[in-house]
């Protein structure tokens, strides 16, 4: 079965579960699931109930699709995403984005926890992603291209929508929330980086590094969706500041910065 047919079946199932027609999709990262508490949930569907959906396994992800209202807008939010390091292939990792598009979603908001290489960054800070570097060993668009989904050679000149970024910067300023902007390097994990790898990532132009977001944004852009993404800097990959990193620490720091990120995303939704 091809992806178009699968997504149609998934969307038919979702439509049988909700009357809402969300135009915004949300994919939440490690330790950042609290945004869902702000959603007036109409329907919560465990991934395991959704036809053709992979099932999330990683600690800190509860694996549900929530459809409801946030900031006055109908949204579909993934509570937990699929990571390449879990063993899913790129088509599985990005399947929910294909589904969102087929469901009528045109804007995708994403969050993640990331390590910071930019010496100006501090732990717990919010970084708006303004560009990315794909360092995954593969690309979700490899293989036969379905022209109904998007072009063979998609443009990547504006992966993160400039007007969403501008709105988000204004919202942060209005609330006196200190935010940074930068380039996110996405790689497979699951190891955190060695000091030499952090140094290398900084040299090639990255400000932050993590194990997600890039595949989803590639597929979202392929299908013509607008993207806005936020990283919470949970640890530093800066010479002299590198200490042991653990998943628990990453979750803890992300959870502490979460309320500010939630505020920004909620107001950004209101501005759409
Ligand atoms: N590297 C990769 N992924 C991460 C990191 C990191 O330092 N921190 C949180 N996610």
PDB file of C-alpha atoms and ligand atoms in Angstrom:
ATOM      1  CA  UNK A   1       0.000   0.000   0.000  1.00  0.00           C
ATOM      2  CA  UNK A   2       1.424   3.421  -0.874  1.00  0.00           C
ATOM      3  CA  UNK A   3       1.670   6.336   1.553  1.00  0.00           C
ATOM      4  CA  UNK A   4      -1.234   8.278  -0.009  1.00  0.00           C
ATOM      5  CA  UNK A   5      -3.611   5.334   0.446  1.00  0.00           C
ATOM      6  CA  UNK A   6      -2.395   4.720   3.992  1.00  0.00           C
ATOM      7  CA  UNK A   7      -2.789   8.359   5.005  1.00  0.00           C
ATOM      8  CA  UNK A   8      -6.293   8.413   3.524  1.00  0.00           C
ATOM      9  CA  UNK A   9      -7.229   5.446   5.721  1.00  0.00           C
ATOM     10  CA  UNK A  10      -5.671   7.088   8.773  1.00  0.00           C
ATOM     11  CA  UNK A  11      -7.463  10.378   8.062  1.00  0.00           C
ATOM     12  CA  UNK A  12     -10.811   8.599   7.545  1.00  0.00           C
ATOM     13  CA  UNK A  13     -10.304   7.079  11.018  1.00  0.00           C
ATOM     14  CA  UNK A  14      -9.436  10.460  12.573  1.00  0.00           C
ATOM     15  CA  UNK A  15     -12.446  12.101  10.957  1.00  0.00           C
ATOM     16  CA  UNK A  16     -14.649   9.406  12.496  1.00  0.00           C
ATOM     17  CA  UNK A  17     -13.297  10.464  15.924  1.00  0.00           C
ATOM     18  CA  UNK A  18     -13.583  14.260  15.716  1.00  0.00           C
ATOM     19  CA  UNK A  19     -15.731  17.021  14.307  1.00  0.00           C
ATOM     20  CA  UNK A  20     -12.878  19.538  14.415  1.00  0.00           C
ATOM     21  CA  UNK A  21     -10.892  20.449  11.301  1.00  0.00           C
ATOM     22  CA  UNK A  22      -7.509  21.545  12.686  1.00  0.00           C
ATOM     23  CA  UNK A  23      -5.254  23.637  10.492  1.00  0.00           C
ATOM     24  CA  UNK A  24      -2.330  23.565  12.923  1.00  0.00           C
ATOM     25  CA  UNK A  25      -0.294  20.555  13.951  1.00  0.00           C
ATOM     26  CA  UNK A  26       1.922  20.386  17.034  1.00  0.00           C
ATOM     27  CA  UNK A  27       4.744  17.920  17.691  1.00  0.00           C
ATOM     28  CA  UNK A  28       6.146  18.099  21.214  1.00  0.00           C
ATOM     29  CA  UNK A  29       9.607  17.051  22.298  1.00  0.00           C
ATOM     30  CA  UNK A  30      11.235  15.443  25.311  1.00  0.00           C
ATOM     31  CA  UNK A  31      10.037  16.937  28.596  1.00  0.00           C
ATOM     32  CA  UNK A  32       7.885  19.432  26.714  1.00  0.00           C
ATOM     33  CA  UNK A  33       4.567  17.611  26.732  1.00  0.00           C
ATOM     34  CA  UNK A  34       3.043  20.056  29.259  1.00  0.00           C
ATOM     35  CA  UNK A  35       1.651  22.216  26.463  1.00  0.00           C
ATOM     36  CA  UNK A  36      -1.025  19.576  26.099  1.00  0.00           C
ATOM     37  CA  UNK A  37      -2.420  20.527  29.516  1.00  0.00           C
ATOM     38  CA  UNK A  38      -3.437  23.805  27.915  1.00  0.00           C
ATOM     39  CA  UNK A  39      -5.357  22.086  25.130  1.00  0.00           C
ATOM     40  CA  UNK A  40      -9.092  21.778  25.581  1.00  0.00           C
ATOM     41  CA  UNK A  41      -9.040  18.184  24.416  1.00  0.00           C
ATOM     42  CA  UNK A  42     -11.967  16.989  22.317  1.00  0.00           C
ATOM     43  CA  UNK A  43     -10.442  13.612  21.431  1.00  0.00           C
ATOM     44  CA  UNK A  44      -7.337  11.794  22.698  1.00  0.00           C
ATOM     45  CA  UNK A  45      -6.325   8.811  20.618  1.00  0.00           C
ATOM     46  CA  UNK A  46      -3.480   6.480  21.660  1.00  0.00           C
ATOM     47  CA  UNK A  47      -1.108   5.940  18.735  1.00  0.00           C
ATOM     48  CA  UNK A  48      -1.670   2.209  19.078  1.00  0.00           C
ATOM     49  CA  UNK A  49      -5.338   2.727  18.052  1.00  0.00           C
ATOM     50  CA  UNK A  50      -4.552   4.736  14.915  1.00  0.00           C
ATOM     51  CA  UNK A  51      -4.340   2.704  11.696  1.00  0.00           C
ATOM     52  CA  UNK A  52      -0.815   2.672  10.192  1.00  0.00           C
ATOM     53  CA  UNK A  53       0.695   4.719  13.054  1.00  0.00           C
ATOM     54  CA  UNK A  54       3.978   3.533  14.580  1.00  0.00           C
ATOM     55  CA  UNK A  55       3.924   3.220  18.396  1.00  0.00           C
ATOM     56  CA  UNK A  56       6.122   5.455  20.596  1.00  0.00           C
ATOM     57  CA  UNK A  57       8.406   3.713  23.100  1.00  0.00           C
ATOM     58  CA  UNK A  58      10.831   6.247  24.574  1.00  0.00           C
ATOM     59  CA  UNK A  59      10.630   7.332  28.198  1.00  0.00           C
ATOM     60  CA  UNK A  60       9.001  10.740  28.594  1.00  0.00           C
ATOM     61  CA  UNK A  61       6.658  10.306  25.630  1.00  0.00           C
ATOM     62  CA  UNK A  62       3.143   9.132  26.255  1.00  0.00           C
ATOM     63  CA  UNK A  63       2.138   8.451  22.690  1.00  0.00           C
ATOM     64  CA  UNK A  64      -1.244  10.054  22.019  1.00  0.00           C
ATOM     65  CA  UNK A  65      -2.736  12.215  19.327  1.00  0.00           C
ATOM     66  CA  UNK A  66      -4.794  15.002  20.871  1.00  0.00           C
ATOM     67  CA  UNK A  67      -7.361  16.932  18.904  1.00  0.00           C
ATOM     68  CA  UNK A  68      -8.802  20.002  20.557  1.00  0.00           C
ATOM     69  CA  UNK A  69      -8.693  23.762  20.979  1.00  0.00           C
ATOM     70  CA  UNK A  70      -5.662  25.876  21.934  1.00  0.00           C
ATOM     71  CA  UNK A  71      -5.302  29.660  21.713  1.00  0.00           C
ATOM     72  CA  UNK A  72      -8.743  29.773  20.070  1.00  0.00           C
ATOM     73  CA  UNK A  73      -7.657  27.442  17.256  1.00  0.00           C
ATOM     74  CA  UNK A  74      -8.376  23.804  16.479  1.00  0.00           C
ATOM     75  CA  UNK A  75      -5.138  21.820  16.763  1.00  0.00           C
ATOM     76  CA  UNK A  76      -3.899  18.268  16.369  1.00  0.00           C
ATOM     77  CA  UNK A  77      -1.035  17.638  18.787  1.00  0.00           C
ATOM     78  CA  UNK A  78       1.278  14.671  18.947  1.00  0.00           C
ATOM     79  CA  UNK A  79       2.165  13.940  22.521  1.00  0.00           C
ATOM     80  CA  UNK A  80       5.449  12.188  21.814  1.00  0.00           C
ATOM     81  CA  UNK A  81       7.126  11.721  18.477  1.00  0.00           C
ATOM     82  CA  UNK A  82       8.837   8.876  16.675  1.00  0.00           C
ATOM     83  CA  UNK A  83      12.619   9.014  16.688  1.00  0.00           C
ATOM     84  CA  UNK A  84      14.957   7.464  14.149  1.00  0.00           C
ATOM     85  CA  UNK A  85      17.112   6.073  17.010  1.00  0.00           C
ATOM     86  CA  UNK A  86      14.191   3.976  18.220  1.00  0.00           C
ATOM     87  CA  UNK A  87      14.579   1.906  15.067  1.00  0.00           C
ATOM     88  CA  UNK A  88      11.772   3.411  12.996  1.00  0.00           C
ATOM     89  CA  UNK A  89      12.684   4.161   9.419  1.00  0.00           C
ATOM     90  CA  UNK A  90      12.361   7.714   8.102  1.00  0.00           C
ATOM     91  CA  UNK A  91       8.979   6.999   6.480  1.00  0.00           C
ATOM     92  CA  UNK A  92       7.632   5.911   9.886  1.00  0.00           C
ATOM     93  CA  UNK A  93       9.245   8.844  11.716  1.00  0.00           C
ATOM     94  CA  UNK A  94       7.519  11.279   9.353  1.00  0.00           C
ATOM     95  CA  UNK A  95       4.266   9.391   8.765  1.00  0.00           C
ATOM     96  CA  UNK A  96       2.321  11.604  11.229  1.00  0.00           C
ATOM     97  CA  UNK A  97       3.340  14.689   9.222  1.00  0.00           C
ATOM     98  CA  UNK A  98       1.928  13.113   6.056  1.00  0.00           C
ATOM     99  CA  UNK A  99      -1.257  12.366   7.984  1.00  0.00           C
ATOM    100  CA  UNK A 100      -1.484  15.941   9.283  1.00  0.00           C
ATOM    101  CA  UNK A 101      -1.198  17.298   5.759  1.00  0.00           C
ATOM    102  CA  UNK A 102      -3.899  14.923   4.466  1.00  0.00           C
ATOM    103  CA  UNK A 103      -6.040  15.940   7.457  1.00  0.00           C
ATOM    104  CA  UNK A 104      -5.965  19.582   6.272  1.00  0.00           C
ATOM    105  CA  UNK A 105      -3.161  20.954   8.425  1.00  0.00           C
ATOM    106  CA  UNK A 106      -1.116  23.746   6.853  1.00  0.00           C
ATOM    107  CA  UNK A 107       1.080  24.931   9.754  1.00  0.00           C
ATOM    108  CA  UNK A 108       3.325  22.758  11.880  1.00  0.00           C
ATOM    109  CA  UNK A 109       4.720  23.819  15.268  1.00  0.00           C
ATOM    110  CA  UNK A 110       7.494  21.688  16.752  1.00  0.00           C
ATOM    111  CA  UNK A 111       9.538  21.592  19.943  1.00  0.00           C
ATOM    112  CA  UNK A 112      12.585  19.676  21.068  1.00  0.00           C
ATOM    113  CA  UNK A 113      15.290  19.478  23.709  1.00  0.00           C
ATOM    114  CA  UNK A 114      18.746  20.236  22.349  1.00  0.00           C
ATOM    115  CA  UNK A 115      22.371  20.630  23.299  1.00  0.00           C
ATOM    116  CA  UNK A 116      23.778  24.148  22.757  1.00  0.00           C
ATOM    117  CA  UNK A 117      27.112  24.813  21.009  1.00  0.00           C
ATOM    118  CA  UNK A 118      26.771  28.585  20.717  1.00  0.00           C
ATOM    119  CA  UNK A 119      28.912  30.143  23.492  1.00  0.00           C
ATOM    120  CA  UNK A 120      26.179  32.772  24.114  1.00  0.00           C
ATOM    121  CA  UNK A 121      23.703  30.085  25.121  1.00  0.00           C
ATOM    122  CA  UNK A 122      22.783  29.162  28.673  1.00  0.00           C
ATOM    123  CA  UNK A 123      21.097  26.083  30.036  1.00  0.00           C
ATOM    124  CA  UNK A 124      17.309  26.367  30.026  1.00  0.00           C
ATOM    125  CA  UNK A 125      17.246  28.991  27.289  1.00  0.00           C
ATOM    126  CA  UNK A 126      14.772  28.980  24.411  1.00  0.00           C
ATOM    127  CA  UNK A 127      16.123  28.964  20.855  1.00  0.00           C
ATOM    128  CA  UNK A 128      13.869  29.557  17.851  1.00  0.00           C
ATOM    129  CA  UNK A 129      15.189  27.455  14.987  1.00  0.00           C
ATOM    130  CA  UNK A 130      15.857  29.605  11.923  1.00  0.00           C
ATOM    131  CA  UNK A 131      17.562  26.932   9.817  1.00  0.00           C
ATOM    132  CA  UNK A 132      18.806  23.376  10.089  1.00  0.00           C
ATOM    133  CA  UNK A 133      21.519  20.986   8.954  1.00  0.00           C
ATOM    134  CA  UNK A 134      20.443  17.453   8.175  1.00  0.00           C
ATOM    135  CA  UNK A 135      23.085  15.116   9.588  1.00  0.00           C
ATOM    136  CA  UNK A 136      20.857  12.063   9.764  1.00  0.00           C
ATOM    137  CA  UNK A 137      22.381   9.260   7.718  1.00  0.00           C
ATOM    138  CA  UNK A 138      19.411   9.415   5.359  1.00  0.00           C
ATOM    139  CA  UNK A 139      16.531  11.599   4.187  1.00  0.00           C
ATOM    140  CA  UNK A 140      12.817  10.832   4.494  1.00  0.00           C
ATOM    141  CA  UNK A 141      12.265  11.720   0.816  1.00  0.00           C
ATOM    142  CA  UNK A 142      14.634   9.061  -0.529  1.00  0.00           C
ATOM    143  CA  UNK A 143      12.830   6.617  -2.797  1.00  0.00           C
ATOM    144  CA  UNK A 144      10.202   6.964  -5.491  1.00  0.00           C
ATOM    145  CA  UNK A 145       8.597  10.402  -5.270  1.00  0.00           C
ATOM    146  CA  UNK A 146       4.811  10.669  -5.176  1.00  0.00           C
ATOM    147  CA  UNK A 147       4.077  13.901  -7.056  1.00  0.00           C
ATOM    148  CA  UNK A 148       0.705  14.087  -5.255  1.00  0.00           C
ATOM    149  CA  UNK A 149       2.598  14.583  -2.005  1.00  0.00           C
ATOM    150  CA  UNK A 150       5.213  17.057  -3.242  1.00  0.00           C
ATOM    151  CA  UNK A 151       8.005  17.684  -5.755  1.00  0.00           C
ATOM    152  CA  UNK A 152      10.991  15.393  -6.402  1.00  0.00           C
ATOM    153  CA  UNK A 153      13.455  18.154  -5.568  1.00  0.00           C
ATOM    154  CA  UNK A 154      11.816  20.346  -2.935  1.00  0.00           C
ATOM    155  CA  UNK A 155      13.083  23.847  -2.275  1.00  0.00           C
ATOM    156  CA  UNK A 156      14.630  24.356   1.170  1.00  0.00           C
ATOM    157  CA  UNK A 157      15.388  28.080   1.014  1.00  0.00           C
ATOM    158  CA  UNK A 158      12.992  28.848   3.884  1.00  0.00           C
ATOM    159  CA  UNK A 159      12.563  25.717   5.990  1.00  0.00           C
ATOM    160  CA  UNK A 160      11.293  27.756   8.952  1.00  0.00           C
ATOM    161  CA  UNK A 161       8.656  30.294   8.046  1.00  0.00           C
ATOM    162  CA  UNK A 162       9.995  33.845   8.391  1.00  0.00           C
ATOM    163  CA  UNK A 163       6.666  35.430   9.276  1.00  0.00           C
ATOM    164  CA  UNK A 164       5.939  32.861  12.023  1.00  0.00           C
ATOM    165  CA  UNK A 165       9.442  33.493  13.375  1.00  0.00           C
ATOM    166  CA  UNK A 166       8.857  37.255  13.332  1.00  0.00           C
ATOM    167  CA  UNK A 167       5.538  36.860  15.167  1.00  0.00           C
ATOM    168  CA  UNK A 168       7.149  34.587  17.751  1.00  0.00           C
ATOM    169  CA  UNK A 169      10.003  37.065  18.323  1.00  0.00           C
ATOM    170  CA  UNK A 170       7.469  39.844  18.892  1.00  0.00           C
ATOM    171  CA  UNK A 171       5.532  37.685  21.358  1.00  0.00           C
ATOM    172  CA  UNK A 172       8.731  36.859  23.281  1.00  0.00           C
ATOM    173  CA  UNK A 173       9.691  40.539  23.364  1.00  0.00           C
ATOM    174  CA  UNK A 174       6.253  41.581  24.584  1.00  0.00           C
ATOM    175  CA  UNK A 175       6.611  39.190  27.537  1.00  0.00           C
ATOM    176  CA  UNK A 176      10.304  40.034  28.103  1.00  0.00           C
ATOM    177  CA  UNK A 177      11.247  36.410  27.485  1.00  0.00           C
ATOM    178  CA  UNK A 178      14.898  36.089  26.482  1.00  0.00           C
ATOM    179  CA  UNK A 179      15.061  33.952  23.349  1.00  0.00           C
ATOM    180  CA  UNK A 180      17.844  33.134  20.923  1.00  0.00           C
ATOM    181  CA  UNK A 181      17.699  32.128  17.277  1.00  0.00           C
ATOM    182  CA  UNK A 182      19.900  29.617  15.608  1.00  0.00           C
ATOM    183  CA  UNK A 183      20.703  26.670  13.414  1.00  0.00           C
ATOM    184  CA  UNK A 184      19.701  23.197  14.607  1.00  0.00           C
ATOM    185  CA  UNK A 185      21.800  20.211  13.578  1.00  0.00           C
ATOM    186  CA  UNK A 186      19.704  17.047  13.519  1.00  0.00           C
ATOM    187  CA  UNK A 187      21.464  13.724  13.868  1.00  0.00           C
ATOM    188  CA  UNK A 188      20.500  10.174  14.656  1.00  0.00           C
ATOM    189  CA  UNK A 189      21.638   9.729  18.272  1.00  0.00           C
ATOM    190  CA  UNK A 190      21.108   7.913  20.550  1.00  0.00           C
ATOM    191  CA  UNK A 191      24.562   8.818  21.914  1.00  0.00           C
ATOM    192  CA  UNK A 192      24.972  12.384  23.056  1.00  0.00           C
ATOM    193  CA  UNK A 193      27.966  14.009  21.376  1.00  0.00           C
ATOM    194  CA  UNK A 194      31.639  13.687  22.209  1.00  0.00           C
ATOM    195  CA  UNK A 195      33.504  16.963  22.847  1.00  0.00           C
ATOM    196  CA  UNK A 196      35.058  16.667  19.371  1.00  0.00           C
ATOM    197  CA  UNK A 197      31.635  16.186  17.799  1.00  0.00           C
ATOM    198  CA  UNK A 198      30.241  19.306  19.535  1.00  0.00           C
ATOM    199  CA  UNK A 199      33.289  21.245  18.304  1.00  0.00           C
ATOM    200  CA  UNK A 200      32.752  19.950  14.767  1.00  0.00           C
ATOM    201  CA  UNK A 201      29.034  20.884  14.865  1.00  0.00           C
ATOM    202  CA  UNK A 202      29.918  24.415  15.956  1.00  0.00           C
ATOM    203  CA  UNK A 203      32.505  24.730  13.161  1.00  0.00           C
ATOM    204  CA  UNK A 204      30.016  23.709  10.476  1.00  0.00           C
ATOM    205  CA  UNK A 205      27.585  26.397  11.623  1.00  0.00           C
ATOM    206  CA  UNK A 206      25.208  24.805  14.111  1.00  0.00           C
ATOM    207  CA  UNK A 207      24.058  26.504  17.312  1.00  0.00           C
ATOM    208  CA  UNK A 208      22.219  23.527  18.775  1.00  0.00           C
ATOM    209  CA  UNK A 209      22.033  19.776  18.250  1.00  0.00           C
ATOM    210  CA  UNK A 210      19.347  17.176  18.747  1.00  0.00           C
ATOM    211  CA  UNK A 211      17.889  13.921  17.517  1.00  0.00           C
ATOM    212  CA  UNK A 212      14.601  15.008  15.956  1.00  0.00           C
ATOM    213  CA  UNK A 213      12.714  17.755  14.090  1.00  0.00           C
ATOM    214  CA  UNK A 214      14.748  17.769  10.848  1.00  0.00           C
ATOM    215  CA  UNK A 215      12.982  14.728   9.271  1.00  0.00           C
ATOM    216  CA  UNK A 216       9.547  16.112  10.151  1.00  0.00           C
ATOM    217  CA  UNK A 217      10.393  19.565   8.783  1.00  0.00           C
ATOM    218  CA  UNK A 218      11.759  18.073   5.539  1.00  0.00           C
ATOM    219  CA  UNK A 219       8.481  16.222   4.980  1.00  0.00           C
ATOM    220  CA  UNK A 220       6.382  19.202   6.049  1.00  0.00           C
ATOM    221  CA  UNK A 221       8.199  21.432   3.535  1.00  0.00           C
ATOM    222  CA  UNK A 222       7.923  18.754   0.857  1.00  0.00           C
ATOM    223  CA  UNK A 223       4.169  18.898   1.340  1.00  0.00           C
ATOM    224  CA  UNK A 224       4.049  22.702   1.464  1.00  0.00           C
ATOM    225  CA  UNK A 225       3.363  23.186   5.171  1.00  0.00           C
ATOM    226  CA  UNK A 226       4.740  26.182   7.089  1.00  0.00           C
ATOM    227  CA  UNK A 227       6.998  25.312  10.026  1.00  0.00           C
ATOM    228  CA  UNK A 228       7.956  26.943  13.301  1.00  0.00           C
ATOM    229  CA  UNK A 229      10.249  25.127  15.735  1.00  0.00           C
ATOM    230  CA  UNK A 230      11.639  25.785  19.206  1.00  0.00           C
ATOM    231  CA  UNK A 231      14.556  24.154  21.011  1.00  0.00           C
ATOM    232  CA  UNK A 232      15.070  24.239  24.734  1.00  0.00           C
ATOM    233  CA  UNK A 233      18.803  24.199  25.422  1.00  0.00           C
ATOM    234  CA  UNK A 234      19.111  21.485  28.052  1.00  0.00           C
ATOM    235  CA  UNK A 235      22.902  21.078  28.134  1.00  0.00           C
ATOM    236  CA  UNK A 236      25.979  22.726  26.673  1.00  0.00           C
ATOM    237  CA  UNK A 237      28.406  21.335  24.116  1.00  0.00           C
ATOM    238  CA  UNK A 238      30.846  24.201  24.625  1.00  0.00           C
ATOM    239  CA  UNK A 239      34.550  23.656  25.381  1.00  0.00           C
ATOM    240  CA  UNK A 240      35.112  23.994  29.111  1.00  0.00           C
ATOM    241  CA  UNK A 241      31.391  23.656  29.910  1.00  0.00           C
ATOM    242  CA  UNK A 242      30.838  20.062  28.843  1.00  0.00           C
ATOM    243  CA  UNK A 243      29.606  17.857  31.670  1.00  0.00           C
ATOM    244  CA  UNK A 244      27.962  14.452  31.725  1.00  0.00           C
ATOM    245  CA  UNK A 245      24.485  14.525  30.080  1.00  0.00           C
ATOM    246  CA  UNK A 246      21.617  12.224  31.013  1.00  0.00           C
ATOM    247  CA  UNK A 247      18.126  11.807  29.627  1.00  0.00           C
ATOM    248  CA  UNK A 248      16.759  12.599  33.107  1.00  0.00           C
ATOM    249  CA  UNK A 249      18.620  15.920  33.249  1.00  0.00           C
ATOM    250  CA  UNK A 250      17.460  16.786  29.711  1.00  0.00           C
ATOM    251  CA  UNK A 251      13.839  16.101  30.726  1.00  0.00           C
ATOM    252  CA  UNK A 252      14.181  18.107  33.940  1.00  0.00           C
ATOM    253  CA  UNK A 253      15.648  21.222  32.266  1.00  0.00           C
ATOM    254  CA  UNK A 254      13.127  21.027  29.415  1.00  0.00           C
ATOM    255  CA  UNK A 255      10.244  20.806  31.883  1.00  0.00           C
ATOM    256  CA  UNK A 256      11.507  23.889  33.757  1.00  0.00           C
ATOM    257  CA  UNK A 257      11.564  26.054  30.615  1.00  0.00           C
ATOM    258  CA  UNK A 258       8.348  24.624  29.304  1.00  0.00           C
ATOM    259  CA  UNK A 259       5.883  27.210  30.677  1.00  0.00           C
ATOM    260  CA  UNK A 260       7.561  30.065  28.765  1.00  0.00           C
ATOM    261  CA  UNK A 261       7.672  28.049  25.560  1.00  0.00           C
ATOM    262  CA  UNK A 262       4.019  27.115  26.037  1.00  0.00           C
ATOM    263  CA  UNK A 263       3.090  30.766  26.457  1.00  0.00           C
ATOM    264  CA  UNK A 264       4.830  31.670  23.202  1.00  0.00           C
ATOM    265  CA  UNK A 265       3.268  28.806  21.231  1.00  0.00           C
ATOM    266  CA  UNK A 266      -0.199  29.536  22.565  1.00  0.00           C
ATOM    267  CA  UNK A 267       0.029  33.188  21.558  1.00  0.00           C
ATOM    268  CA  UNK A 268       1.593  32.292  18.219  1.00  0.00           C
ATOM    269  CA  UNK A 269      -1.438  30.112  17.530  1.00  0.00           C
ATOM    270  CA  UNK A 270      -3.706  33.006  18.386  1.00  0.00           C
ATOM    271  CA  UNK A 271      -1.872  35.114  15.779  1.00  0.00           C
ATOM    272  CA  UNK A 272      -2.354  32.608  12.929  1.00  0.00           C
TER     273      UNK A 272
HETATM  274  N1  LIG B   1      22.783  16.251  21.896  1.00  0.00           N
HETATM  275  C1  LIG B   1      21.822  15.632  21.212  1.00  0.00           C
HETATM  276  N2  LIG B   1      20.574  15.626  21.565  1.00  0.00           N
HETATM  277  C2  LIG B   1      20.216  16.291  22.662  1.00  0.00           C
HETATM  278  C3  LIG B   1      21.158  16.942  23.437  1.00  0.00           C
HETATM  279  C4  LIG B   1      22.518  16.924  23.038  1.00  0.00           C
HETATM  280  O1  LIG B   1      23.422  17.488  23.676  1.00  0.00           O
HETATM  281  N3  LIG B   1      20.493  17.511  24.467  1.00  0.00           N
HETATM  282  C5  LIG B   1      19.189  17.193  24.332  1.00  0.00           C
HETATM  283  N4  LIG B   1      19.022  16.457  23.223  1.00  0.00           N
END
